[in-house]
PDB file of C-alpha atoms in Angstrom:
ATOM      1  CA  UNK A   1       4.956   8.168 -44.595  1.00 37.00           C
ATOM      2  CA  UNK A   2       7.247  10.104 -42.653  1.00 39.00           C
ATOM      3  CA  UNK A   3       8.733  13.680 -42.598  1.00 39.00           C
ATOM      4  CA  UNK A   4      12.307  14.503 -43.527  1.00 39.00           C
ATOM      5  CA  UNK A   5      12.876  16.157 -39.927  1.00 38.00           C
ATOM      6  CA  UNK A   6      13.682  13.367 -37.756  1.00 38.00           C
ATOM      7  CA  UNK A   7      11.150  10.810 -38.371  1.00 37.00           C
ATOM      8  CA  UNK A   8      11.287   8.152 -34.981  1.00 37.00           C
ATOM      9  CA  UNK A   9       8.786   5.622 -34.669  1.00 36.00           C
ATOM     10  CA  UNK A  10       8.249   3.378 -31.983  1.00 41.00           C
ATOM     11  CA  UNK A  11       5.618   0.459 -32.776  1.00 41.00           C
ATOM     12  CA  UNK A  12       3.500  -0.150 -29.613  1.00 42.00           C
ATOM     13  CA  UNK A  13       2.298  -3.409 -28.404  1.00 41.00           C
ATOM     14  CA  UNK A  14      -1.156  -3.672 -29.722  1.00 48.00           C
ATOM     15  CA  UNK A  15      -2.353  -6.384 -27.264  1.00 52.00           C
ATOM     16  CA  UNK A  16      -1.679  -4.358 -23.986  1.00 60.00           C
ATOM     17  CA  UNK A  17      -2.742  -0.928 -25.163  1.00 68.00           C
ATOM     18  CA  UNK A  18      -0.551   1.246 -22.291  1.00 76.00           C
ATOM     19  CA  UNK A  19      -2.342   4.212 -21.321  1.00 87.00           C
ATOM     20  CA  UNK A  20      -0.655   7.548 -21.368  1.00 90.00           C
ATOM     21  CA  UNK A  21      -0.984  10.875 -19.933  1.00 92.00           C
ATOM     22  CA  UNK A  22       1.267  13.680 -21.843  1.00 94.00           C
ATOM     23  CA  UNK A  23       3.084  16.696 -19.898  1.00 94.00           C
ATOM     24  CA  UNK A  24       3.978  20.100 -21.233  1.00 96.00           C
ATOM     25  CA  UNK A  25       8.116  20.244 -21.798  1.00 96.00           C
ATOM     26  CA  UNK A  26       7.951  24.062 -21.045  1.00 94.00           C
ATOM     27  CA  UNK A  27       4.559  24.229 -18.210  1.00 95.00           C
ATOM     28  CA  UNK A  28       5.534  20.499 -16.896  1.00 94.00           C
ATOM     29  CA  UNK A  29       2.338  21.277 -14.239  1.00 95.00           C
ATOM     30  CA  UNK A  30       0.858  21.214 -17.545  1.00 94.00           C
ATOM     31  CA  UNK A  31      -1.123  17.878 -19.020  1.00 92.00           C
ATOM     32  CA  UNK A  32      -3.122  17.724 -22.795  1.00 92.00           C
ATOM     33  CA  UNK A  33      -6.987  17.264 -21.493  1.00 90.00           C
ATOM     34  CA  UNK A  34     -10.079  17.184 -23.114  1.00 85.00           C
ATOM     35  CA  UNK A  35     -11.747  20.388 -21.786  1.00 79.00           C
ATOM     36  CA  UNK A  36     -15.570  19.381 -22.084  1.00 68.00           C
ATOM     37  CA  UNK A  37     -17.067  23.009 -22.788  1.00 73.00           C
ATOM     38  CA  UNK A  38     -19.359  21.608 -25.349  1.00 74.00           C
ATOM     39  CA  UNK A  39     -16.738  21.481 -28.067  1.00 80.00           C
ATOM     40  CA  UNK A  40     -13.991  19.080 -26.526  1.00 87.00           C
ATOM     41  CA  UNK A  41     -11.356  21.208 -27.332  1.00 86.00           C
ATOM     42  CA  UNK A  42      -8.056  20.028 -26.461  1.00 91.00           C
ATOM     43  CA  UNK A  43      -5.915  22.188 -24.505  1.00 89.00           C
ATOM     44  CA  UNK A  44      -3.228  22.005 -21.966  1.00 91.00           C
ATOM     45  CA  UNK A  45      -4.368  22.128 -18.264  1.00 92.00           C
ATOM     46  CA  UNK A  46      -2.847  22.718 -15.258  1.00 94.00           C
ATOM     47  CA  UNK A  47      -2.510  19.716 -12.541  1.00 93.00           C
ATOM     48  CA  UNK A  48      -4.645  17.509 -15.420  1.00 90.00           C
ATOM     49  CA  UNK A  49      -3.077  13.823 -15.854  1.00 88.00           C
ATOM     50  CA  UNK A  50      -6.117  12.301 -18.384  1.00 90.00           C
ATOM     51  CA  UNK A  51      -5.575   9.243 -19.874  1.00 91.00           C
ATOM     52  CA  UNK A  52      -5.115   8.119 -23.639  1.00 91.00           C
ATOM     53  CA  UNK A  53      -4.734   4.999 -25.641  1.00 90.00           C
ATOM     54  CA  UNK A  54      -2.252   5.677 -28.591  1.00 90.00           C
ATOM     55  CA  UNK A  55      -3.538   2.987 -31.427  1.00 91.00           C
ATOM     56  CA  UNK A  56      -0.514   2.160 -33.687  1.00 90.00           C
ATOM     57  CA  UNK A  57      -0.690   2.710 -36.845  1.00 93.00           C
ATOM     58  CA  UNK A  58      -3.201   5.706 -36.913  1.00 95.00           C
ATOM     59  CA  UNK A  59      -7.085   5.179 -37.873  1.00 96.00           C
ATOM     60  CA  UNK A  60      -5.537   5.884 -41.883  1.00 96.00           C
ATOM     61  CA  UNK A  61      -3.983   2.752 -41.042  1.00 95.00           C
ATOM     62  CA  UNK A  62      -0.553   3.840 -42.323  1.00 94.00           C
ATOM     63  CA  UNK A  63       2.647   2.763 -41.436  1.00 93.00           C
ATOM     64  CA  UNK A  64       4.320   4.680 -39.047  1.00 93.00           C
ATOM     65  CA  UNK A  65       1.791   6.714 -37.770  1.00 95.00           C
ATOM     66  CA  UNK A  66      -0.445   6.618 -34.743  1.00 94.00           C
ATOM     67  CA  UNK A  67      -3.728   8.146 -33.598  1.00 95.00           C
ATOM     68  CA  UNK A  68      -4.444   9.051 -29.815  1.00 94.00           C
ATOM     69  CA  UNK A  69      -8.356   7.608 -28.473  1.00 92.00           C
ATOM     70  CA  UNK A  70      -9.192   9.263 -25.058  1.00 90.00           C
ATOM     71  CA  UNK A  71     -10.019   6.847 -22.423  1.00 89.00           C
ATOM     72  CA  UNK A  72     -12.322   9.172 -20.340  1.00 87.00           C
ATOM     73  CA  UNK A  73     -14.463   9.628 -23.782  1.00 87.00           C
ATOM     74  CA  UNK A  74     -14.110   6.590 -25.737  1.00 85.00           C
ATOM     75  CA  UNK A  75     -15.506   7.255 -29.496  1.00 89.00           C
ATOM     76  CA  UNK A  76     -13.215  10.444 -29.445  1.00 91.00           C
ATOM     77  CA  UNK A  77      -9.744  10.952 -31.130  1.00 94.00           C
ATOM     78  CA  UNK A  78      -7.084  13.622 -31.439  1.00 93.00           C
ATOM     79  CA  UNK A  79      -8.498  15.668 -34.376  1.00 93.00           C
ATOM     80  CA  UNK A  80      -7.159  18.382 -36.395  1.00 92.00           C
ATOM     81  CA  UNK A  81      -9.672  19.605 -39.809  1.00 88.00           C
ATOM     82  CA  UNK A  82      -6.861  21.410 -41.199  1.00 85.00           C
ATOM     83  CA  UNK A  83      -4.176  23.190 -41.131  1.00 85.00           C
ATOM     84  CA  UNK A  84      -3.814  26.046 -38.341  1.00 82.00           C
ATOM     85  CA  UNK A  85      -6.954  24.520 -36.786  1.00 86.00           C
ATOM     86  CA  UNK A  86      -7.393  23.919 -33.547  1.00 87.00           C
ATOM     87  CA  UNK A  87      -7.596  20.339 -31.946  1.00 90.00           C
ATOM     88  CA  UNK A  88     -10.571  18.746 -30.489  1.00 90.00           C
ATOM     89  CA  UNK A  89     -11.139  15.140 -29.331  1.00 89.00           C
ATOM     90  CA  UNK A  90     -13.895  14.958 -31.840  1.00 91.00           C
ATOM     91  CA  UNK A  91     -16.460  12.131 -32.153  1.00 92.00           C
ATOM     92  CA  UNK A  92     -15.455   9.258 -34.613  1.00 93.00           C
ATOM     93  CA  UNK A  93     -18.894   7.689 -34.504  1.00 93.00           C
ATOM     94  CA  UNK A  94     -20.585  11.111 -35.775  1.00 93.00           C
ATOM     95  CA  UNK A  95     -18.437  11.531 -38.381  1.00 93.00           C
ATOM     96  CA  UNK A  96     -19.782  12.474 -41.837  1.00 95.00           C
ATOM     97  CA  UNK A  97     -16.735  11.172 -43.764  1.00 96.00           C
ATOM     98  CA  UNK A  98     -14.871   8.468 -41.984  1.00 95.00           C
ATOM     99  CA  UNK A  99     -12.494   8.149 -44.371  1.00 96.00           C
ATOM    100  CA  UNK A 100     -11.552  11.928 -43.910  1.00 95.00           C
ATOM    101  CA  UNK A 101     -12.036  12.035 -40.328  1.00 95.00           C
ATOM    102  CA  UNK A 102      -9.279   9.190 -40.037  1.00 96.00           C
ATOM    103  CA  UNK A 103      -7.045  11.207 -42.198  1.00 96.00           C
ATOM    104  CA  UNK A 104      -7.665  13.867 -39.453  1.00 95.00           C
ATOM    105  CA  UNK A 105      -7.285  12.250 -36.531  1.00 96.00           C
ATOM    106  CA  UNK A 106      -3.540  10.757 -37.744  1.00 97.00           C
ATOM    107  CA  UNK A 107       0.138  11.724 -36.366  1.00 96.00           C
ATOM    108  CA  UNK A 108       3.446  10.989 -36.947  1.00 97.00           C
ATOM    109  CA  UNK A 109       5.151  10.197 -33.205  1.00 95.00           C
ATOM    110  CA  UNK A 110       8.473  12.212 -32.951  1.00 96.00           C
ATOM    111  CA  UNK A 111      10.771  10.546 -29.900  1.00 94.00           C
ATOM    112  CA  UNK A 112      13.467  13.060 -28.750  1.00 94.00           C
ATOM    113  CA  UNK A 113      12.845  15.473 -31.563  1.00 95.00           C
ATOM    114  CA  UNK A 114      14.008  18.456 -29.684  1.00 97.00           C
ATOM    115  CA  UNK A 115      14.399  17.432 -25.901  1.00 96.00           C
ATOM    116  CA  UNK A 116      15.232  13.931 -24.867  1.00 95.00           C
ATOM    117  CA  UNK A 117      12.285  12.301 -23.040  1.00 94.00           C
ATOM    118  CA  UNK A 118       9.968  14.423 -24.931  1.00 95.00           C
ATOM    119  CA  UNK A 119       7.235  13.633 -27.702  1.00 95.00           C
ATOM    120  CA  UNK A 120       6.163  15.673 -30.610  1.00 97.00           C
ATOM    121  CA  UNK A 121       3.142  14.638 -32.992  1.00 96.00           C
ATOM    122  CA  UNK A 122       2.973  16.310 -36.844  1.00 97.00           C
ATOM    123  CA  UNK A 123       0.139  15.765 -38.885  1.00 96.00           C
ATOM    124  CA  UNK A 124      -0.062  12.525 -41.129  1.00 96.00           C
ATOM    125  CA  UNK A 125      -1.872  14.647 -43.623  1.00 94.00           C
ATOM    126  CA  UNK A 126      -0.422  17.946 -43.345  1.00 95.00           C
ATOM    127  CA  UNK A 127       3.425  17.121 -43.757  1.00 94.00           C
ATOM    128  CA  UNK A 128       5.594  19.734 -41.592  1.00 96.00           C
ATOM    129  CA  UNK A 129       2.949  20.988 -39.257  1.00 96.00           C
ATOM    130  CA  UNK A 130       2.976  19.828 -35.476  1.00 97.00           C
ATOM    131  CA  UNK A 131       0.420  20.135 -32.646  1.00 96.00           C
ATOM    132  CA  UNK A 132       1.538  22.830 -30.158  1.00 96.00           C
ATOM    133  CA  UNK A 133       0.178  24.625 -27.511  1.00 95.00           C
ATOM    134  CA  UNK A 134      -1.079  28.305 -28.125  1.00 91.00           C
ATOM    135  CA  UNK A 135      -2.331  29.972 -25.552  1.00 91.00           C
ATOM    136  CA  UNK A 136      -2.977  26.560 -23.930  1.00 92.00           C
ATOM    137  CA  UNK A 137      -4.859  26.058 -26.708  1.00 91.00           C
ATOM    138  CA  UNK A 138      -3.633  22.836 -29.172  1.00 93.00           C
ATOM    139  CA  UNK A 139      -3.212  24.109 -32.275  1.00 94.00           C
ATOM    140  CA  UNK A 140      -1.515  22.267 -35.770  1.00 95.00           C
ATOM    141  CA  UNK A 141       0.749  24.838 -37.085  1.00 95.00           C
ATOM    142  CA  UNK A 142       3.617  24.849 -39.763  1.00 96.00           C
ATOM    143  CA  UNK A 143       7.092  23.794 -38.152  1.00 96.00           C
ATOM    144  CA  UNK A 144       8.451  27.171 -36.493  1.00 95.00           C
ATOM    145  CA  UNK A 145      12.370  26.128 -36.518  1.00 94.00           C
ATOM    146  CA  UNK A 146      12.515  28.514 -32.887  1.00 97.00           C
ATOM    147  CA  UNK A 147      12.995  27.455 -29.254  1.00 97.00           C
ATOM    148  CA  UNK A 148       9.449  28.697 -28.134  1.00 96.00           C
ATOM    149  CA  UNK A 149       7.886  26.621 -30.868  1.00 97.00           C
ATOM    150  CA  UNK A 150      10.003  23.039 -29.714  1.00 97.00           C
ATOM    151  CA  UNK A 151       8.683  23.613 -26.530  1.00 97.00           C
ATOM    152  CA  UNK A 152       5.013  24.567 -27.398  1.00 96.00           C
ATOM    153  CA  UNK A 153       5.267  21.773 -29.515  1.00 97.00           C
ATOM    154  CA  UNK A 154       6.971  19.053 -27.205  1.00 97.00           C
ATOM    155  CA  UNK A 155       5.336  16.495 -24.723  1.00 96.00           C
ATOM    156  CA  UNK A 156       6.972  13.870 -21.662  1.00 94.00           C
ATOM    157  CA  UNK A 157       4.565  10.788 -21.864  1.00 91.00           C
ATOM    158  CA  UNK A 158       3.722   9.058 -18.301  1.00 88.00           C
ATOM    159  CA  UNK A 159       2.387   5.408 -18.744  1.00 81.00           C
ATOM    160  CA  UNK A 160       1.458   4.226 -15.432  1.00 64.00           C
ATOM    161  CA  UNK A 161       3.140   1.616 -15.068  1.00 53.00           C
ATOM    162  CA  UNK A 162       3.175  -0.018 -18.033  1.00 50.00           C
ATOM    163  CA  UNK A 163       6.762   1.016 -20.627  1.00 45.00           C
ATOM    164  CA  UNK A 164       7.128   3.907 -22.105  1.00 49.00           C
ATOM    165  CA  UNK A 165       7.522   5.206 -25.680  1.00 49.00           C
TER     166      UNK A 165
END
């Protein structure tokens, strides 16, 4: 189910799986990695161009909604516990509650919500809060209606090659 703001969704082709890196709209040096300090905290890095799968629909399995699988770490997903939290690419294979952890690790894809050519992601399960940078840090926070916010909170995906979102 979908937000009220601006809702796009773009199914993608399940059979080819196109991998993505995502850029930062306002540090575009700036790429979403998977910063291995023990936690796998997801932050934005500069010069980083990792690669991730996005599986359409998310792990929930609902309609319109997608979940993002790293390719450099297999069994981990884009992962928010709650709201405010920050995001790690947490381990789907260790999770207590799969059920829950799916729930988690679920967005809502946003084409051109703010700047053409760029992404945003909201939560599946937390209606009106979006991933943004903070600090460099991801972070899922309530919708911030100010231009700092759109562009904490806004992402150009590269596909190498394959088509684009």
């Amino acid at each position: 189910m979908a937000s009220e703001h601006n809702a796009v969704y773009w199914p993608i082709n399940k059979e080819n799986r196109p991998i993505y890196n995502f850029v930062s709209q306002n540090l575009p040096t700036y790429g979403i990695c998977a910063v291995v300090e023990e936690t796998y905290r997801s932050q934005i890095v500069n010069n980083c161009k990792e690669d991730f799968i996005i599986l359409s629909p998310g792990l929930s399995g609902e309609d319109g909604t997608i979940s993002i699988q790293s390719l450099k770490y297999p069994n981990r997903y884009w992962h928010a516990s709650g709201m405010d939290a920050m995001l790690y690419f947490a381990d789907r294979t260790t999770a207590i509650d799969p059920t829950v952890f799916d729930k988690h690790a679920t967005f809502i894809l946003h084409i051109d919500q703010w700047y053409t050519g760029y992404n945003s992601f909201e939560s599946a399960e937390y209606y009106g809060y979006y991933v943004r940078h903070h600090d460099y840090i991801h972070k899922l926070h309530i919708l911030d209606d100010t231009d700092v916010f759109h562009k904490d909170a806004s992402y150009e995906a590269e596909s190498h090659g394959h088509f684009m979102i």
